[in-house]
Tab-separated table of C-alpha atoms and ligand atoms in Angstrom:
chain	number	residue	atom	x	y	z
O	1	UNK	CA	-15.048	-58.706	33.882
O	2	UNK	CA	-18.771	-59.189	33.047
O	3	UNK	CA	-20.860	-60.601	35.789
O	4	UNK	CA	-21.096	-64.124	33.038
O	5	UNK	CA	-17.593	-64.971	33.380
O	6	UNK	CA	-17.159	-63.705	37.337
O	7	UNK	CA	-19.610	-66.752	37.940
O	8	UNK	CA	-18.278	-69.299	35.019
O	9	UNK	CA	-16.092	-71.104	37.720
O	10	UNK	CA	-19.326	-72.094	39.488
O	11	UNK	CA	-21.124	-73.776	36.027
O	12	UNK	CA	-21.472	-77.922	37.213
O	13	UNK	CA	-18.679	-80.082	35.924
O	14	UNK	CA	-15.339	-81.154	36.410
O	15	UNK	CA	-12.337	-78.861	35.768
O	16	UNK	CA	-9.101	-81.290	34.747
O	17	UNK	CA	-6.243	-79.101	36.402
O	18	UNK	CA	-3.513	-81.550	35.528
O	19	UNK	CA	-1.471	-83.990	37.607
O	20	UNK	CA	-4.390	-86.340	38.378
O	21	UNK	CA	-5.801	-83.042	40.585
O	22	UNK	CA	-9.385	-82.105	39.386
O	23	UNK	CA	-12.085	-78.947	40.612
O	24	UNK	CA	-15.463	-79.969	41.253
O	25	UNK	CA	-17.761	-77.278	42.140
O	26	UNK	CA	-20.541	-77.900	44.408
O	27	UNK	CA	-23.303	-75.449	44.712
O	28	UNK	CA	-24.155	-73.888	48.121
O	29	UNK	CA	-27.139	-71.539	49.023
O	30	UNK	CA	-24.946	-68.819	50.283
O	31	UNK	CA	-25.499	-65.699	48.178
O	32	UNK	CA	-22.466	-64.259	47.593
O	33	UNK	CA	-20.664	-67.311	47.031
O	34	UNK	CA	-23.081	-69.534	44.878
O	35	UNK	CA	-20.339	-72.766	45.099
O	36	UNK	CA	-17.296	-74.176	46.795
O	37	UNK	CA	-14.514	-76.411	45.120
O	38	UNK	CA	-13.672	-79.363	45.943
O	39	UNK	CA	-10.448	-80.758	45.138
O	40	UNK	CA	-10.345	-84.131	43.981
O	41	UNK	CA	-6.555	-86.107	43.757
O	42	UNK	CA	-6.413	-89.185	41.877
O	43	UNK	CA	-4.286	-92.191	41.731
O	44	UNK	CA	-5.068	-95.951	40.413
O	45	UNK	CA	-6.280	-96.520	43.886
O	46	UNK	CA	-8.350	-93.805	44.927
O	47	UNK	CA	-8.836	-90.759	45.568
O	48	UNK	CA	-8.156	-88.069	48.093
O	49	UNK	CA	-10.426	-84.556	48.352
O	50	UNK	CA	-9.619	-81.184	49.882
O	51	UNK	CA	-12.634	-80.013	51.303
O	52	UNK	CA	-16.152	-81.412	51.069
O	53	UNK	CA	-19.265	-79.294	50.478
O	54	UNK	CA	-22.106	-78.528	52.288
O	55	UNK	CA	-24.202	-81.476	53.780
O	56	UNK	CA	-27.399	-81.143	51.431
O	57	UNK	CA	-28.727	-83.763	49.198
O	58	UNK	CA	-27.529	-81.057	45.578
O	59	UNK	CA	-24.368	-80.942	46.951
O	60	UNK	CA	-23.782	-84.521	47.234
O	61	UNK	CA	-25.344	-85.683	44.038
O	62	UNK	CA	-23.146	-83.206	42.179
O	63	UNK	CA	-19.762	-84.528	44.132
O	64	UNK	CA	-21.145	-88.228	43.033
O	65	UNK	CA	-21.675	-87.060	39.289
O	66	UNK	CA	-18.625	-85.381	39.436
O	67	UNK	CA	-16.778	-88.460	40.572
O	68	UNK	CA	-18.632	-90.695	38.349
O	69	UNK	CA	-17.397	-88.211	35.390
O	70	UNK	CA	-13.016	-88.740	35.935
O	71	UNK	CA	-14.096	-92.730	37.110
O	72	UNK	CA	-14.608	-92.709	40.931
O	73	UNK	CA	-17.492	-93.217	43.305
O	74	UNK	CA	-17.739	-91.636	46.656
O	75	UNK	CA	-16.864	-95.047	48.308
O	76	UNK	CA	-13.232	-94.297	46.486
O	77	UNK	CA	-12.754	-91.655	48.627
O	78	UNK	CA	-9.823	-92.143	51.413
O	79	UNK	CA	-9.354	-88.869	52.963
O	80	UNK	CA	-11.140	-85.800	52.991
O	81	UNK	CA	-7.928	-82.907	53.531
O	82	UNK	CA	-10.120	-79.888	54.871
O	83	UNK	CA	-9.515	-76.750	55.190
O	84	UNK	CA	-11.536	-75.265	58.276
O	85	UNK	CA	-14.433	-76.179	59.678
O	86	UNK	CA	-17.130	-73.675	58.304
O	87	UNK	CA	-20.365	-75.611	56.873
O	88	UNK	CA	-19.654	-75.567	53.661
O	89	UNK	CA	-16.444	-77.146	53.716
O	90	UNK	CA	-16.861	-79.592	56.438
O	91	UNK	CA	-20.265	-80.592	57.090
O	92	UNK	CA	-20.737	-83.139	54.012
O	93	UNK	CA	-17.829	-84.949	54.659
O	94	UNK	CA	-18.845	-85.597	58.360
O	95	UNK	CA	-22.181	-87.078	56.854
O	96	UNK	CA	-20.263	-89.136	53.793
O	97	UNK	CA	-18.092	-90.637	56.517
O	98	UNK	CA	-20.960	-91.660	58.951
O	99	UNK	CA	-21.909	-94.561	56.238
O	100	UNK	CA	-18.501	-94.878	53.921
O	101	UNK	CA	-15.934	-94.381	57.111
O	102	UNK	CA	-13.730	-92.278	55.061
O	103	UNK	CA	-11.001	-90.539	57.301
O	104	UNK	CA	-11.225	-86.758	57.871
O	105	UNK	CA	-8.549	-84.410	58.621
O	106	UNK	CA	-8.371	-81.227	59.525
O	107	UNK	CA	-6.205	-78.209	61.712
O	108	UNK	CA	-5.777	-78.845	65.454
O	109	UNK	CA	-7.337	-75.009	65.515
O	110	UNK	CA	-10.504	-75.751	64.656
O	111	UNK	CA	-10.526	-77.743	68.131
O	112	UNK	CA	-12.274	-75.240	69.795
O	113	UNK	CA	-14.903	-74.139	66.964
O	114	UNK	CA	-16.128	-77.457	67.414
O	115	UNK	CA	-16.390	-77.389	71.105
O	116	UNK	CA	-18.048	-73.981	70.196
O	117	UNK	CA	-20.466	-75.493	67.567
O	118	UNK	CA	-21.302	-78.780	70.258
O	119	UNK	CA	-22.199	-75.518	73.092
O	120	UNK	CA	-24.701	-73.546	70.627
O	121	UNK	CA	-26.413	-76.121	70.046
O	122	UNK	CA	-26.940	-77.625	73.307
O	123	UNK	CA	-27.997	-74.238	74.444
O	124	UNK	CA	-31.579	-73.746	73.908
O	125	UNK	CA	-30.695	-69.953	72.665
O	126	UNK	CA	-29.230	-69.572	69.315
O	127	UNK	CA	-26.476	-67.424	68.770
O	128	UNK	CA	-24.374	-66.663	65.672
O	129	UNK	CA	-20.962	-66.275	65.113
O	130	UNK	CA	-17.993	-63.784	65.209
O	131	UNK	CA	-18.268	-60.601	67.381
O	132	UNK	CA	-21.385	-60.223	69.691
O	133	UNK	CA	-23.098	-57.667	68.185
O	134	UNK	CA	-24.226	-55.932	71.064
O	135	UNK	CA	-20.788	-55.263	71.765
O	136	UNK	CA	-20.107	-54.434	68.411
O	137	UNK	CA	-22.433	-52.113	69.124
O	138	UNK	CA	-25.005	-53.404	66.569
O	139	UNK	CA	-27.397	-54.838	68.949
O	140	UNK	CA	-30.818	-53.729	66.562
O	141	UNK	CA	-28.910	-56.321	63.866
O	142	UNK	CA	-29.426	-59.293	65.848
O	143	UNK	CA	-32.912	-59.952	65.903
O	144	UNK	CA	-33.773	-59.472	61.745
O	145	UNK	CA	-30.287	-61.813	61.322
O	146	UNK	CA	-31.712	-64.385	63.377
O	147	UNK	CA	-34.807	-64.791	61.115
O	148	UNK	CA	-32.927	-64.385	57.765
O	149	UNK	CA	-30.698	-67.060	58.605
O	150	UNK	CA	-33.742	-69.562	59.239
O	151	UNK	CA	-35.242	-68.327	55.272
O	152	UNK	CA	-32.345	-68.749	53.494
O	153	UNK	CA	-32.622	-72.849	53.243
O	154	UNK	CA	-29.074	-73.195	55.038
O	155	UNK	CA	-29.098	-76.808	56.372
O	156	UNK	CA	-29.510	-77.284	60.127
O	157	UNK	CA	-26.360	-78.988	60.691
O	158	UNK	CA	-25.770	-80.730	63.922
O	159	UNK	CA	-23.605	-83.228	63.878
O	160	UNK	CA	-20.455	-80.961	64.456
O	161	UNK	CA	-18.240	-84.065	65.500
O	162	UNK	CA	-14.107	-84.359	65.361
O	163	UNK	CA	-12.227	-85.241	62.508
O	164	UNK	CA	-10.018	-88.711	62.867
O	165	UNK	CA	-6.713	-86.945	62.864
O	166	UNK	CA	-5.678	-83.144	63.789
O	167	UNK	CA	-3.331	-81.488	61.579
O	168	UNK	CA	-0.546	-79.639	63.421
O	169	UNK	CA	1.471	-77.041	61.730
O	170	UNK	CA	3.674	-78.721	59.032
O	171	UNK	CA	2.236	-82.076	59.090
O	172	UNK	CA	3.213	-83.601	55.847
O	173	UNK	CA	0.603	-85.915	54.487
O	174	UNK	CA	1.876	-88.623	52.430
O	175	UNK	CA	-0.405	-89.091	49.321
O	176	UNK	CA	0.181	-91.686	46.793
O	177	UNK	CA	1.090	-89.259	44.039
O	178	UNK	CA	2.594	-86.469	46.305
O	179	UNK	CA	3.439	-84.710	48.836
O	180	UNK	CA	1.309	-81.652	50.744
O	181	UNK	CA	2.087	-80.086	53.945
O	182	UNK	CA	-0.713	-78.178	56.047
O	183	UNK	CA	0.230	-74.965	56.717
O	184	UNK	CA	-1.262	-72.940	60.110
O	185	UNK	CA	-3.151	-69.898	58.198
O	186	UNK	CA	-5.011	-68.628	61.183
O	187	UNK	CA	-7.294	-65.621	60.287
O	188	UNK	CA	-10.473	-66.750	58.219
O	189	UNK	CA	-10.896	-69.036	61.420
O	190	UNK	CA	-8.362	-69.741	64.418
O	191	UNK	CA	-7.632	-73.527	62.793
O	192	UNK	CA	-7.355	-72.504	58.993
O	193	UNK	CA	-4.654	-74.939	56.953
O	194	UNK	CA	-3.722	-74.863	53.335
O	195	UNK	CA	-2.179	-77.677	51.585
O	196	UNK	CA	0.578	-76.699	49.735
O	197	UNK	CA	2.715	-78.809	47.039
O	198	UNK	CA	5.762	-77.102	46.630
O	199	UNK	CA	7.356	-79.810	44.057
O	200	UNK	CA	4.304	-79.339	41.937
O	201	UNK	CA	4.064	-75.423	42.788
O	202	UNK	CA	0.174	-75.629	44.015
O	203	UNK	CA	-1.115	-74.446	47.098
O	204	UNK	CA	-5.247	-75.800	47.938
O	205	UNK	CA	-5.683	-72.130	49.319
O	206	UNK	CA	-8.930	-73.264	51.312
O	207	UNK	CA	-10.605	-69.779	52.384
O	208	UNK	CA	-7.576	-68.150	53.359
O	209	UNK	CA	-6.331	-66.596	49.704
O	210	UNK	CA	-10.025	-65.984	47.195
O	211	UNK	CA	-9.594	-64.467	44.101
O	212	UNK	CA	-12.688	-62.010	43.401
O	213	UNK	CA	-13.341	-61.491	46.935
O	214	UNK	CA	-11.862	-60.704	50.404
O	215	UNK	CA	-12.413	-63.571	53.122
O	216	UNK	CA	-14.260	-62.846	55.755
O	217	UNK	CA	-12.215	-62.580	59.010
O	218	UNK	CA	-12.794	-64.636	62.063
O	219	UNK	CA	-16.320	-65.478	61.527
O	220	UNK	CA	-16.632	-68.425	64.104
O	221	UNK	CA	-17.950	-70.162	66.930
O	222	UNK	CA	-15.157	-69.658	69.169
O	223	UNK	CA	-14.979	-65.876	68.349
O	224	UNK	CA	-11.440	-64.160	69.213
O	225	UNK	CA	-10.669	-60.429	69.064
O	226	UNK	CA	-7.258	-60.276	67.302
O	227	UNK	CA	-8.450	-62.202	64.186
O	228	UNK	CA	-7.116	-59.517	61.744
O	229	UNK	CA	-3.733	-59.533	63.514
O	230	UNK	CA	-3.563	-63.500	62.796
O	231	UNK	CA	-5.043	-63.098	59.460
O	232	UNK	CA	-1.914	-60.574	58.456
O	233	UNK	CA	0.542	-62.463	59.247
O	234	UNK	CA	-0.454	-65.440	58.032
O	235	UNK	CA	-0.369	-63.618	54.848
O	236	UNK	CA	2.778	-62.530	55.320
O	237	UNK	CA	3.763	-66.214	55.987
O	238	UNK	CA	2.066	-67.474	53.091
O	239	UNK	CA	4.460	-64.819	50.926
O	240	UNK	CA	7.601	-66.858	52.641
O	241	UNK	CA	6.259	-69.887	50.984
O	242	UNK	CA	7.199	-70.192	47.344
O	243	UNK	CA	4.659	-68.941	44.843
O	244	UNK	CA	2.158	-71.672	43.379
O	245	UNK	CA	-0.871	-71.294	41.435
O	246	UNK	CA	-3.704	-70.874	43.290
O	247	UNK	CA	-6.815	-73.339	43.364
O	248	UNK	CA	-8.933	-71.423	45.553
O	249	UNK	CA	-12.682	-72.864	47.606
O	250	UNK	CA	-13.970	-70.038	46.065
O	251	UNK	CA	-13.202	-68.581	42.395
O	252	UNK	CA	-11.342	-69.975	39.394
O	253	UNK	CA	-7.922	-71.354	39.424
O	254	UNK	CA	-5.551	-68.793	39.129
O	255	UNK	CA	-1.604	-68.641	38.089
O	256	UNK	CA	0.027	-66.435	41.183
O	257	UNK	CA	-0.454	-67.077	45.235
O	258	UNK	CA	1.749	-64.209	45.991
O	259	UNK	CA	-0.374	-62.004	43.636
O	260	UNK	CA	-3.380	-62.270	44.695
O	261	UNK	CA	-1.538	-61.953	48.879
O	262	UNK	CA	0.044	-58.749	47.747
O	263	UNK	CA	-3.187	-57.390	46.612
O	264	UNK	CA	-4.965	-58.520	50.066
O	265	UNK	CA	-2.510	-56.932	52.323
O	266	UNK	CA	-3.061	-53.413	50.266
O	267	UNK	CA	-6.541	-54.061	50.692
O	268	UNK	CA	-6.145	-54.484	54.439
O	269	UNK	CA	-4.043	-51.493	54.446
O	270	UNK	CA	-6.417	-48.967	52.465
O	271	UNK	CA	-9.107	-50.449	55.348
O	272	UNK	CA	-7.087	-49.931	58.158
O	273	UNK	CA	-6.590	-46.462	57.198
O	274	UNK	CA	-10.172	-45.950	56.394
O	275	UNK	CA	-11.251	-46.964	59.484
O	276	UNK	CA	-8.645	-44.919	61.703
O	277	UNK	CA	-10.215	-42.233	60.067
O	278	UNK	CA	-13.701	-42.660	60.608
O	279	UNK	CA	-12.616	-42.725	64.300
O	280	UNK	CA	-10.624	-39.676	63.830
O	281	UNK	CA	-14.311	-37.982	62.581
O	282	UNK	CA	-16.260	-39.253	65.672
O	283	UNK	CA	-17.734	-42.809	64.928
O	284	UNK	CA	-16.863	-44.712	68.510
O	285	UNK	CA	-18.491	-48.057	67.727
O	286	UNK	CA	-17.716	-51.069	65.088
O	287	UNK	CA	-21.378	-50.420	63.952
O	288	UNK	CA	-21.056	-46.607	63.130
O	289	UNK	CA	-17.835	-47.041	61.793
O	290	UNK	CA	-19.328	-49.999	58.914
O	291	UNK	CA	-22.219	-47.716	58.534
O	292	UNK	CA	-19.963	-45.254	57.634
O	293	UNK	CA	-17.585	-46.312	54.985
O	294	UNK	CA	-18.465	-48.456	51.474
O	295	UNK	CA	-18.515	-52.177	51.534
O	296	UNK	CA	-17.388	-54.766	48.404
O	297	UNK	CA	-15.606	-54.106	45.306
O	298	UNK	CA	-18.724	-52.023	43.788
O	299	UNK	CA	-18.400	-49.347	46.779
O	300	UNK	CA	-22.041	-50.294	48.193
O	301	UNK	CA	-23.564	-48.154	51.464
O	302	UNK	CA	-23.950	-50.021	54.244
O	303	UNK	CA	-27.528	-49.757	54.418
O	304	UNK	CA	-27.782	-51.629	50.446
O	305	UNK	CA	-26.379	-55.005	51.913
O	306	UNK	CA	-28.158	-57.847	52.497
O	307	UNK	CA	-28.674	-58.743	56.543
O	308	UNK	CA	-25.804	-61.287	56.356
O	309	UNK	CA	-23.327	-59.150	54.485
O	310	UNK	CA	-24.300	-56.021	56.994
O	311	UNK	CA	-23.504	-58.699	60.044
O	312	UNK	CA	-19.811	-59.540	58.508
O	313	UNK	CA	-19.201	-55.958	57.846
O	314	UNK	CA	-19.866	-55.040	61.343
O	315	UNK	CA	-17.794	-57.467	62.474
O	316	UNK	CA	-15.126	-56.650	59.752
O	317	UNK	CA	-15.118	-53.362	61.138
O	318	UNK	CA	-14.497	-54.408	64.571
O	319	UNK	CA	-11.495	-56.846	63.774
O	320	UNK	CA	-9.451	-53.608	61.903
O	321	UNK	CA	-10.662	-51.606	65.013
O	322	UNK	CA	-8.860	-54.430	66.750
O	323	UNK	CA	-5.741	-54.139	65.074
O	324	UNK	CA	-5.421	-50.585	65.307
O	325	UNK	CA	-5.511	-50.871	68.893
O	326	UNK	CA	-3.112	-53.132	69.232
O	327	UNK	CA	-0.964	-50.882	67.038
O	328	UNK	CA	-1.346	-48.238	69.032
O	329	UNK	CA	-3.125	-45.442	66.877
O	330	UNK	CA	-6.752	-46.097	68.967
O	331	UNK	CA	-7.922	-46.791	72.562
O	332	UNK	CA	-10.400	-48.736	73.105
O	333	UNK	CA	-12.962	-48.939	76.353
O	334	UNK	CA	-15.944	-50.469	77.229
O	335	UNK	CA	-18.997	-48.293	78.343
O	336	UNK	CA	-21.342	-48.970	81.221
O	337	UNK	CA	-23.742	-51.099	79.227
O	338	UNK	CA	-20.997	-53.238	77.048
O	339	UNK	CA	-19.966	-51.590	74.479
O	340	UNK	CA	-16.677	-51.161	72.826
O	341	UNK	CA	-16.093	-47.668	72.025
O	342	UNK	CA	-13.065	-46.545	70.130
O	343	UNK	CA	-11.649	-43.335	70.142
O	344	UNK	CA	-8.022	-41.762	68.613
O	345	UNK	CA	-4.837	-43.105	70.960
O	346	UNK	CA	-3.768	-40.084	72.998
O	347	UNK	CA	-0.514	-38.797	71.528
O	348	UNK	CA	2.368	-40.010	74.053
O	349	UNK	CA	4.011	-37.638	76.289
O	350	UNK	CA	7.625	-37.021	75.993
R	401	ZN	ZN1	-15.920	-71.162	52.339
C-alpha cells in the first residue's frame, strides 16, 4: 500500500457508509494518526455521533461542514456515543455540549480517568500518562517528553467533566433507526466501549480494533499494570461477538472485525515472545527491553522514534512484561531506588 492511499481515509469529507450511518474525519495534530472518525447516525429527526474530535476550532468547523454536507447542524446533534475518554475523542463534545446541551455518554470505566484527569491538573506538577517512567526505568525520557508535548500545538484541555449517563456493560441504547449495545473492551483504556449493531452487522470499533496500526495499550490517567491482560481478552471477547464490518476511529472502513482481531492477537503473541526473550539475553528493565527490539510495521530502532512514540513503546514494553509475569515465564522485583526489574521465572521445583 503506497503511503497516498494509507492516508486517503483522512482526506476532508463525508464518507456515506449506508443505513443513514456516515464517516466524518476530523483532523487532529497527533502525528501518527493525522484524523479521527466520527460517526454520524441519521434519522428525520436528528442525529446521533460516536465519538467527537478533539476540542480545537479545525476540528469543529470540519464536524459543522461535514454536517452541513448530509443536512444537519451541530444543534441536531442528540447524543454523542463515545468511545473512551482520550482527547481526541472526548474533549469536543464536552465543549459542543457546554452551549448546545447535547447529552454525552460514555463507559462507567472511564470513571476514574476522569478523576485522574481532574487530579493532574489541580496539581501544580504535570505528569503524563501510562507507566511512570522512572519505574519503567526510563527516567532520562521524562524531561525532553515534557517539552515536546507543550510544541506539538495539542490543546490544553481542562474541562475533563462527566458525561450525563455511564454506560455499563451491555447497555442497549435505543436509537431511532437501531439498536447498539456498548460492549466493556477494557485494554486501550480501563472504560473502553464499542457499539456494536448486530442486526446491521457493524461494530463502531472506537480505539479498541485499528486497521493499519496497533492501539496503544493503557495509555491513561489512571494508569493500571495488567492493561495487556484486559486488552487480550477483550479481544478474545470481541471474537465471541458476531463478525461486522469494521468502522474504525482510526483508518478506513473495513469488511471483517474478526480479521483484523485475529491478526492483533498474533501480533501480541510474536511480542510477547520477543520480549521474553530479550529478558532471557539480560535486558531487566521496560526501557532496555524497547530499546532493544524494532518498533511499528517498518521495523524502526528505538532510538529513530519520535519522543512520543519512544514514551508508548516503553510503556508497551512494560505492559507485555506485565503479562508475562502474570503468566508465569518472568519475575518481576523492584530495586532499591524503584525500579521494576524483570528477570526469567525460576524453573519450578518438582
Ligand atoms: Zn484515538
Amino acid at each position: 500500500m503506497s503511503a497516498a492511499d494509507r492516508h486517503a481515509w483522512t482526506e476532508p469529507g463525508v464518507e456515506d457508509l449506508g443505513g443513514g450511518v456516515y464517516r466524518i474525519p476530523l483532523p487532529i495534530p497527533i502525528d501518527g494518526l493525522k484524523a479521527v472518525n466520527i460517526y454520524a447516525i441519521a434519522d428525520d429527526q436528528g442525529i446521533d455521533l460516536i465519538d467527537d474530535g478533539i476540542a480545537l476550532v479545525r476540528a469543529r468547523e470540519r464536524l459543522t461542514g461535514g454536517l452541513r454536507q448530509i443536512g444537519y447542524e451541530l444543534g441536531d446533534i442528540r447524543n454523542f456515543f463515545v468511545t473512551h475518554v482520550h482527547i481526541d475523542h472526548y474533549s469536543l463534545a464536552v465543549e459542543l455540549r457546554q452551549t448546545l446541551r447535547n447529552v454525552i455518554a460514555m463507559g462507567e470505566g472511564e470513571r476514574a480517568n476522569l478523576v485522574a484527569l481532574r487530579e493532574m491538573i489541580r496539581s501544580p506538577r504535570s505528569r503524563i500518562y501510562g507507566g511512570d517512567l522512572h519505574r519503567l526505568g526510563a527516567a532520562e525520557l521524562a524531561a525532553s517528553l515534557t517539552i515536546e508535548r507543550q510544541s506539538r500545538g495539542m490543546p490544553m484541555f481542562t474541562d475533563w467533566e462527566d458525561p450525563d449517563r455511564w454506560l455499563t456493560d451491555g447497555a442497549e441504547l435505543d436509537l431511532r433507526s437501531r439498536m447498539l449495545r456498548a460492549v466493556h473492551t477494557p485494554g486501550h483504556t480501563r472504560g473502553h466501549v464499542i457499539f456494536h449493531d448486530p442486526a446491521a452487522r457493524i461494530m463502531f470499533a472506537g480505539d479498541h480494533v485499528l486497521p493499519h496500526i496497533t492501539p496503544s495499550i493503557g495509555f491513561e490517567a489512571a494508569y493500571h499494570r495488567m492493561a495487556l491482560r484486559d486488552y487480550l481478552s477483550s479481544l478474545r471477547r470481541t471474537l465471541m461477538l458476531p463478525d461486522a464490518r469494521l468502522l474504525p476511529a482510526h483508518g478506513p472502513v473495513t469488511g471483517s472485525t474478526h480479521d483484523r482481531v485475529n491478526e492483533l492477537l498474533a501480533h501480541h503473541d510474536l511480542r510477547l515472545a520477543e520480549i521474553h526473550q530479550a529478558v532471557l539475553a539480560g535486558h531487566a528493565t521496560a526501557y532496555e527491553v524497547a530499546k532493544s527490539i524494532k518498533w511499528t510495521r517498518s521495523q524502526r530502532l528505538f532510538s529513530e522514534l519520535d519522543l512520543m512514540s519512544q514514551f508508548l513503546a516503553v510503556n508497551e514494553a512494560g505492559a507485555h512484561l506485565e503479562v508475562l509475569t502474570i503468566r508465569g515465564q518472568l519475575a518481576r522485583e523492584v530495586s532499591g531506588d524503584g525500579i521494576d526489574l524483570y528477570q526469567p521465572a525460576p524453573v519450578p521445583r518438582r
